[in-house]
């Protein structure tokens, strides 16, 4: 597949390495709205998942900053509290309001075909940010986000290197069931630990929330005892932070008695890594606002855009986290 570097100098993204892959968008999802209404203001409906995590807060902030009045946008913001029906209803509302463009962070992968077709029929272009959908990519103009499977692979590679042939009992705190990051992070991790002595003894969803992670971990600790668990793989930092509370309440030492690997690298997660309570974190960059806004403007201007725009992630050990924690923007 063709790879080329896009938008390397994008202001707020600073040193991030960006790559884009895939084919150019085609016409039916791109609409012909042109940039903005009579007043030149571009009205954008943004359907956010909810406010489940630190990652989500940083993502919402990045989107609001990029789609600001100062930048020529009127943003209609909706957070669906992780209710998929409510999120689809919000998108239908945007269509009825006749917005210039719609941006969606889809809670789950499935179930988008009808409403995306309705947007295409209304000539309203859709840009996806963060999570992906299973619907045909003819139904949206572009997607910008992270490679969730690669994140899972990077977390799994750390686990494989750390535990290898040592018999290891692992529990998994899954993200929201049916969401792209939960599906792909599970798949990538499982592939990376294949052939090692790591045994997945249990796996349940904690819905990407701190409370969810805590409750599920409490259940695991009751069932297997702290001595019966060596490793926690949390699909995001917030669930890892909840698990830390549960492990400490059970009288064990997180990061030592039970090791933890998670994904996101948000401030609280990085602090727990520096404090030795998490052992390894794979980054998932939430600062997607400028890229999403750039795509919306390009699509409205009738320019050809990449169908998939990937932002690169990095990984952090405890030592590396200590070096960078003070300089990170989220
Ligand atoms: O990892 C998690 C959030 O979709 C990548 O959603 C995002 C995930 C992120 O709630 O913290």
Short mmCIF file of C-alpha atoms and ligand atoms in Angstrom, two decimals:
data_model
loop_
_atom_site.label_atom_id
_atom_site.label_comp_id
_atom_site.label_asym_id
_atom_site.label_seq_id
_atom_site.Cartn_x
_atom_site.Cartn_y
_atom_site.Cartn_z
CA UNK A 1 0.00 0.00 0.00
CA UNK A 2 1.17 3.49 -0.82
CA UNK A 3 2.34 5.49 2.19
CA UNK A 4 3.07 9.14 2.19
CA UNK A 5 3.68 11.70 4.84
CA UNK A 6 0.85 14.18 5.19
CA UNK A 7 0.60 17.53 6.86
CA UNK A 8 3.94 17.11 8.56
CA UNK A 9 4.05 20.65 9.82
CA UNK A 10 0.57 20.72 11.27
CA UNK A 11 0.78 23.32 14.01
CA UNK A 12 -0.67 21.78 17.17
CA UNK A 13 0.54 18.29 16.40
CA UNK A 14 4.13 19.39 16.75
CA UNK A 15 6.53 16.50 16.51
CA UNK A 16 3.99 13.81 15.72
CA UNK A 17 4.80 11.68 12.75
CA UNK A 18 1.79 11.39 10.51
CA UNK A 19 1.26 8.90 7.79
CA UNK A 20 -1.65 8.39 5.51
CA UNK A 21 -2.54 5.28 3.62
CA UNK A 22 -5.24 4.21 1.29
CA UNK A 23 -7.12 5.56 -1.63
CA UNK A 24 -8.62 8.93 -2.34
CA UNK A 25 -12.22 9.55 -1.37
CA UNK A 26 -14.82 9.38 -4.06
CA UNK A 27 -17.69 11.56 -4.84
CA UNK A 28 -20.93 10.31 -3.28
CA UNK A 29 -19.90 10.83 0.33
CA UNK A 30 -18.22 14.15 -0.27
CA UNK A 31 -21.26 16.25 -1.12
CA UNK A 32 -21.14 19.62 -2.80
CA UNK A 33 -21.78 21.97 0.06
CA UNK A 34 -18.75 24.15 -0.62
CA UNK A 35 -17.03 25.85 2.29
CA UNK A 36 -19.76 27.18 4.49
CA UNK A 37 -23.05 28.98 4.12
CA UNK A 38 -23.70 32.53 2.90
CA UNK A 39 -21.90 34.03 5.89
CA UNK A 40 -18.80 31.87 5.23
CA UNK A 41 -19.26 30.07 8.55
CA UNK A 42 -18.95 26.29 8.27
CA UNK A 43 -21.55 24.53 10.41
CA UNK A 44 -20.33 21.16 11.67
CA UNK A 45 -22.22 18.62 13.78
CA UNK A 46 -19.88 16.53 15.89
CA UNK A 47 -21.23 13.29 17.42
CA UNK A 48 -18.84 12.41 20.24
CA UNK A 49 -19.05 9.05 22.08
CA UNK A 50 -19.47 10.51 25.57
CA UNK A 51 -17.06 11.42 28.33
CA UNK A 52 -15.88 8.03 29.52
CA UNK A 53 -12.15 8.66 29.93
CA UNK A 54 -9.26 11.09 30.19
CA UNK A 55 -8.52 10.32 26.55
CA UNK A 56 -12.04 11.38 25.60
CA UNK A 57 -11.79 14.69 27.50
CA UNK A 58 -8.54 15.52 25.68
CA UNK A 59 -10.10 14.54 22.35
CA UNK A 60 -13.20 16.68 22.95
CA UNK A 61 -11.03 19.65 23.88
CA UNK A 62 -8.89 19.21 20.77
CA UNK A 63 -12.01 19.06 18.57
CA UNK A 64 -13.60 22.12 20.18
CA UNK A 65 -10.38 24.10 19.76
CA UNK A 66 -10.04 23.16 16.10
CA UNK A 67 -13.71 23.67 15.19
CA UNK A 68 -13.82 27.05 16.90
CA UNK A 69 -15.65 30.22 15.84
CA UNK A 70 -12.22 31.80 15.49
CA UNK A 71 -11.38 29.21 12.85
CA UNK A 72 -14.62 29.91 10.97
CA UNK A 73 -16.77 27.09 12.32
CA UNK A 74 -20.04 26.82 14.15
CA UNK A 75 -19.77 23.56 16.07
CA UNK A 76 -22.88 21.70 17.17
CA UNK A 77 -21.52 19.31 19.78
CA UNK A 78 -23.28 16.18 20.98
CA UNK A 79 -21.90 13.66 23.48
CA UNK A 80 -24.00 10.48 23.49
CA UNK A 81 -22.96 9.07 26.88
CA UNK A 82 -21.91 5.86 25.09
CA UNK A 83 -25.47 5.15 23.99
CA UNK A 84 -25.25 4.01 20.36
CA UNK A 85 -28.94 4.71 19.57
CA UNK A 86 -28.59 8.23 20.97
CA UNK A 87 -25.48 8.79 18.86
CA UNK A 88 -27.24 7.73 15.66
CA UNK A 89 -30.22 9.96 16.60
CA UNK A 90 -27.80 12.89 17.04
CA UNK A 91 -26.41 12.32 13.54
CA UNK A 92 -29.97 12.24 12.14
CA UNK A 93 -30.60 15.55 13.90
CA UNK A 94 -27.55 17.05 12.23
CA UNK A 95 -28.86 15.89 8.83
CA UNK A 96 -32.27 17.43 9.54
CA UNK A 97 -30.64 20.69 10.57
CA UNK A 98 -28.81 20.77 7.24
CA UNK A 99 -25.31 21.21 8.64
CA UNK A 100 -22.44 21.64 6.16
CA UNK A 101 -20.55 18.57 7.41
CA UNK A 102 -20.77 15.89 10.09
CA UNK A 103 -17.94 14.47 12.18
CA UNK A 104 -18.49 11.23 14.12
CA UNK A 105 -16.45 9.35 16.72
CA UNK A 106 -18.49 6.14 16.37
CA UNK A 107 -19.09 4.34 19.69
CA UNK A 108 -19.33 0.93 18.01
CA UNK A 109 -18.30 -0.35 14.59
CA UNK A 110 -21.62 -1.81 13.40
CA UNK A 111 -24.98 -0.25 12.59
CA UNK A 112 -23.91 2.83 10.64
CA UNK A 113 -24.98 1.94 7.09
CA UNK A 114 -28.45 3.53 7.11
CA UNK A 115 -27.63 6.86 8.70
CA UNK A 116 -24.43 7.28 6.65
CA UNK A 117 -26.48 6.62 3.52
CA UNK A 118 -28.99 9.26 4.68
CA UNK A 119 -26.17 11.79 5.08
CA UNK A 120 -24.82 10.93 1.62
CA UNK A 121 -28.33 11.28 0.13
CA UNK A 122 -28.62 14.71 1.76
CA UNK A 123 -25.25 15.70 0.25
CA UNK A 124 -23.67 16.17 3.68
CA UNK A 125 -20.10 14.87 3.86
CA UNK A 126 -19.08 12.79 6.87
CA UNK A 127 -15.60 12.63 8.37
CA UNK A 128 -14.94 9.97 11.01
CA UNK A 129 -12.44 10.62 13.77
CA UNK A 130 -10.95 8.20 16.29
CA UNK A 131 -13.00 4.98 15.94
CA UNK A 132 -13.78 3.14 12.73
CA UNK A 133 -16.99 1.60 11.36
CA UNK A 134 -17.71 -1.64 9.52
CA UNK A 135 -19.86 0.15 6.88
CA UNK A 136 -18.51 0.58 3.35
CA UNK A 137 -15.96 3.39 3.06
CA UNK A 138 -17.97 4.76 0.13
CA UNK A 139 -20.35 6.08 2.79
CA UNK A 140 -17.91 8.54 4.34
CA UNK A 141 -15.32 10.93 3.02
CA UNK A 142 -12.41 10.18 5.31
CA UNK A 143 -11.30 8.85 8.69
CA UNK A 144 -8.53 10.13 10.96
CA UNK A 145 -7.28 8.21 13.98
CA UNK A 146 -4.92 5.64 15.40
CA UNK A 147 -3.97 2.08 14.46
CA UNK A 148 -5.65 0.24 17.35
CA UNK A 149 -4.46 -3.19 16.26
CA UNK A 150 -0.86 -1.97 16.20
CA UNK A 151 -1.38 -0.56 19.71
CA UNK A 152 -2.52 -4.03 20.86
CA UNK A 153 0.48 -5.61 19.17
CA UNK A 154 2.88 -3.17 20.90
CA UNK A 155 1.31 -3.90 24.31
CA UNK A 156 1.44 -7.65 23.60
CA UNK A 157 5.07 -7.49 22.47
CA UNK A 158 6.01 -5.91 25.79
CA UNK A 159 4.15 -8.68 27.64
CA UNK A 160 5.78 -11.37 25.48
CA UNK A 161 9.25 -9.91 26.12
CA UNK A 162 8.62 -9.43 29.85
CA UNK A 163 7.02 -12.80 30.63
CA UNK A 164 7.98 -15.03 27.68
CA UNK A 165 8.33 -18.60 28.95
CA UNK A 166 7.34 -17.79 32.54
CA UNK A 167 3.84 -19.19 33.24
CA UNK A 168 1.72 -16.03 33.61
CA UNK A 169 -1.96 -15.67 34.52
CA UNK A 170 -3.44 -12.66 32.74
CA UNK A 171 -6.80 -10.91 33.05
CA UNK A 172 -8.07 -8.43 30.48
CA UNK A 173 -10.13 -5.27 31.03
CA UNK A 174 -11.81 -4.76 27.68
CA UNK A 175 -13.05 -1.48 26.25
CA UNK A 176 -16.65 -0.92 25.16
CA UNK A 177 -18.02 -4.08 23.56
CA UNK A 178 -18.28 -3.73 19.79
CA UNK A 179 -16.01 -0.66 19.64
CA UNK A 180 -13.13 -0.66 17.16
CA UNK A 181 -10.43 -0.09 19.79
CA UNK A 182 -11.74 -2.95 21.99
CA UNK A 183 -11.90 -5.34 19.03
CA UNK A 184 -8.56 -4.39 17.50
CA UNK A 185 -6.58 -4.05 20.72
CA UNK A 186 -7.70 -7.54 21.75
CA UNK A 187 -6.78 -9.00 18.38
CA UNK A 188 -3.36 -7.34 18.19
CA UNK A 189 -2.39 -8.32 21.73
CA UNK A 190 -3.50 -11.94 21.30
CA UNK A 191 -1.43 -12.24 18.13
CA UNK A 192 1.66 -10.83 19.84
CA UNK A 193 1.54 -13.22 22.83
CA UNK A 194 0.87 -16.33 20.78
CA UNK A 195 3.32 -19.10 21.67
CA UNK A 196 4.29 -17.54 25.03
CA UNK A 197 3.41 -18.93 28.48
CA UNK A 198 0.91 -16.11 29.07
CA UNK A 199 -2.54 -17.56 29.74
CA UNK A 200 -5.61 -15.34 29.47
CA UNK A 201 -7.69 -16.61 32.41
CA UNK A 202 -10.48 -14.02 32.11
CA UNK A 203 -11.59 -11.05 30.03
CA UNK A 204 -14.49 -8.68 30.65
CA UNK A 205 -15.56 -5.24 29.58
CA UNK A 206 -15.00 -2.28 31.90
CA UNK A 207 -16.45 0.08 29.26
CA UNK A 208 -13.30 2.23 29.11
CA UNK A 209 -14.21 3.83 32.48
CA UNK A 210 -12.32 4.00 35.76
CA UNK A 211 -15.34 2.69 37.71
CA UNK A 212 -15.83 -0.11 35.19
CA UNK A 213 -12.17 -1.15 35.47
CA UNK A 214 -12.37 -1.10 39.26
CA UNK A 215 -15.55 -3.17 39.44
CA UNK A 216 -14.36 -5.79 36.96
CA UNK A 217 -10.98 -6.04 38.70
CA UNK A 218 -12.68 -6.47 42.09
CA UNK A 219 -14.57 -9.40 40.57
CA UNK A 220 -11.37 -10.94 39.19
CA UNK A 221 -9.61 -10.56 42.56
CA UNK A 222 -12.51 -12.24 44.36
CA UNK A 223 -12.55 -15.09 41.88
CA UNK A 224 -8.81 -15.77 41.49
CA UNK A 225 -7.24 -14.02 44.51
CA UNK A 226 -4.40 -11.53 44.13
CA UNK A 227 -1.96 -14.47 44.09
CA UNK A 228 -3.79 -16.00 41.15
CA UNK A 229 -3.23 -13.00 38.84
CA UNK A 230 0.17 -11.93 37.48
CA UNK A 231 -0.75 -9.48 34.73
CA UNK A 232 -3.55 -7.08 33.81
CA UNK A 233 -3.98 -5.93 30.21
CA UNK A 234 -6.26 -2.86 30.27
CA UNK A 235 -7.52 -1.51 26.95
CA UNK A 236 -7.16 2.02 28.36
CA UNK A 237 -5.46 3.90 31.19
CA UNK A 238 -8.68 4.75 33.01
CA UNK A 239 -9.55 1.07 33.51
CA UNK A 240 -5.95 0.43 34.62
CA UNK A 241 -6.35 3.23 37.19
CA UNK A 242 -9.56 1.62 38.44
CA UNK A 243 -7.77 -1.75 38.64
CA UNK A 244 -4.98 -0.14 40.69
CA UNK A 245 -7.55 0.95 43.29
CA UNK A 246 -9.01 -2.58 43.42
CA UNK A 247 -5.57 -4.22 43.72
CA UNK A 248 -4.50 -1.86 46.52
CA UNK A 249 -7.80 -2.45 48.35
CA UNK A 250 -7.08 -6.20 48.14
CA UNK A 251 -3.75 -5.60 49.92
CA UNK A 252 -1.51 -6.25 46.90
CA UNK A 253 0.97 -3.95 45.17
CA UNK A 254 0.06 -2.89 41.63
CA UNK A 255 3.05 -2.90 39.28
CA UNK A 256 4.89 -5.37 41.52
CA UNK A 257 2.63 -8.23 42.68
CA UNK A 258 0.40 -7.74 39.67
CA UNK A 259 1.92 -6.06 36.63
CA UNK A 260 -0.20 -3.78 34.43
CA UNK A 261 0.04 -2.81 30.77
CA UNK A 262 -2.40 -0.28 29.30
CA UNK A 263 -3.07 2.00 26.34
CA UNK A 264 -3.59 5.81 25.99
CA UNK A 265 -0.76 7.58 27.87
CA UNK A 266 -3.00 10.26 29.37
CA UNK A 267 -1.64 12.32 32.28
CA UNK A 268 -3.01 10.16 35.14
CA UNK A 269 -1.89 6.98 33.41
CA UNK A 270 1.60 8.37 32.84
CA UNK A 271 1.76 9.44 36.51
CA UNK A 272 0.86 5.90 37.62
CA UNK A 273 3.60 4.61 35.27
CA UNK A 274 6.13 7.01 36.82
CA UNK A 275 4.95 5.89 40.28
CA UNK A 276 5.61 2.25 39.35
CA UNK A 277 1.96 1.17 39.55
CA UNK A 278 1.66 0.60 35.80
CA UNK A 279 4.52 -1.18 34.03
CA UNK A 280 4.15 -0.17 30.37
CA UNK A 281 1.89 2.15 28.34
CA UNK A 282 1.22 2.33 24.63
CA UNK A 283 0.22 5.80 23.52
CA UNK A 284 -3.02 6.65 21.74
CA UNK A 285 -2.91 10.28 20.67
CA UNK A 286 -6.22 12.12 21.23
CA UNK A 287 -5.20 15.39 19.56
CA UNK A 288 -7.06 14.80 16.31
CA UNK A 289 -8.97 18.11 16.07
CA UNK A 290 -6.76 19.98 13.60
CA UNK A 291 -6.53 17.02 11.27
CA UNK A 292 -10.30 16.46 11.38
CA UNK A 293 -10.98 20.16 10.72
CA UNK A 294 -8.48 20.18 7.85
CA UNK A 295 -10.19 17.18 6.28
CA UNK A 296 -13.65 18.77 6.63
CA UNK A 297 -12.47 21.95 4.88
CA UNK A 298 -10.71 20.02 2.10
CA UNK A 299 -13.75 17.84 1.48
CA UNK A 300 -16.05 20.88 1.38
CA UNK A 301 -13.64 22.54 -1.05
CA UNK A 302 -13.95 19.50 -3.30
CA UNK A 303 -10.33 18.49 -2.82
CA UNK A 304 -9.26 14.86 -2.95
CA UNK A 305 -8.49 13.60 0.55
CA UNK A 306 -7.00 10.36 1.82
CA UNK A 307 -9.59 7.82 2.93
CA UNK A 308 -7.55 6.92 6.01
CA UNK A 309 -5.21 9.24 7.89
CA UNK A 310 -3.19 7.50 10.60
CA UNK A 311 -1.47 9.30 13.47
CA UNK A 312 1.58 7.44 14.81
CA UNK A 313 1.76 6.22 18.43
CA UNK A 314 4.74 5.57 20.67
CA UNK A 315 5.32 3.47 23.80
CA UNK A 316 6.58 4.31 27.30
CA UNK A 317 8.48 2.39 29.94
CA UNK A 318 8.52 3.73 33.51
CA UNK A 319 11.87 5.47 32.87
CA UNK A 320 10.74 7.01 29.60
CA UNK A 321 7.52 8.25 31.21
CA UNK A 322 9.50 10.04 33.93
CA UNK A 323 11.49 11.88 31.25
CA UNK A 324 8.52 13.17 29.27
CA UNK A 325 5.63 13.49 31.72
CA UNK A 326 6.07 17.21 32.37
CA UNK A 327 6.23 18.13 28.72
CA UNK A 328 3.15 16.26 27.51
CA UNK A 329 0.14 18.35 26.46
CA UNK A 330 -2.53 15.94 27.78
O1 LIG B 1 -8.48 4.58 24.17
C1 LIG B 1 -10.34 5.30 25.44
C2 LIG B 1 -11.55 6.03 25.03
O2 LIG B 1 -11.56 5.34 21.02
C3 LIG B 1 -9.22 5.37 21.11
O3 LIG B 1 -11.81 5.54 23.72
C4 LIG B 1 -10.47 5.70 21.80
C5 LIG B 1 -10.63 5.08 23.16
C6 LIG B 1 -9.56 5.42 24.18
O4 LIG B 1 -12.57 6.00 25.87
O5 LIG B 1 -9.73 5.84 26.56
#
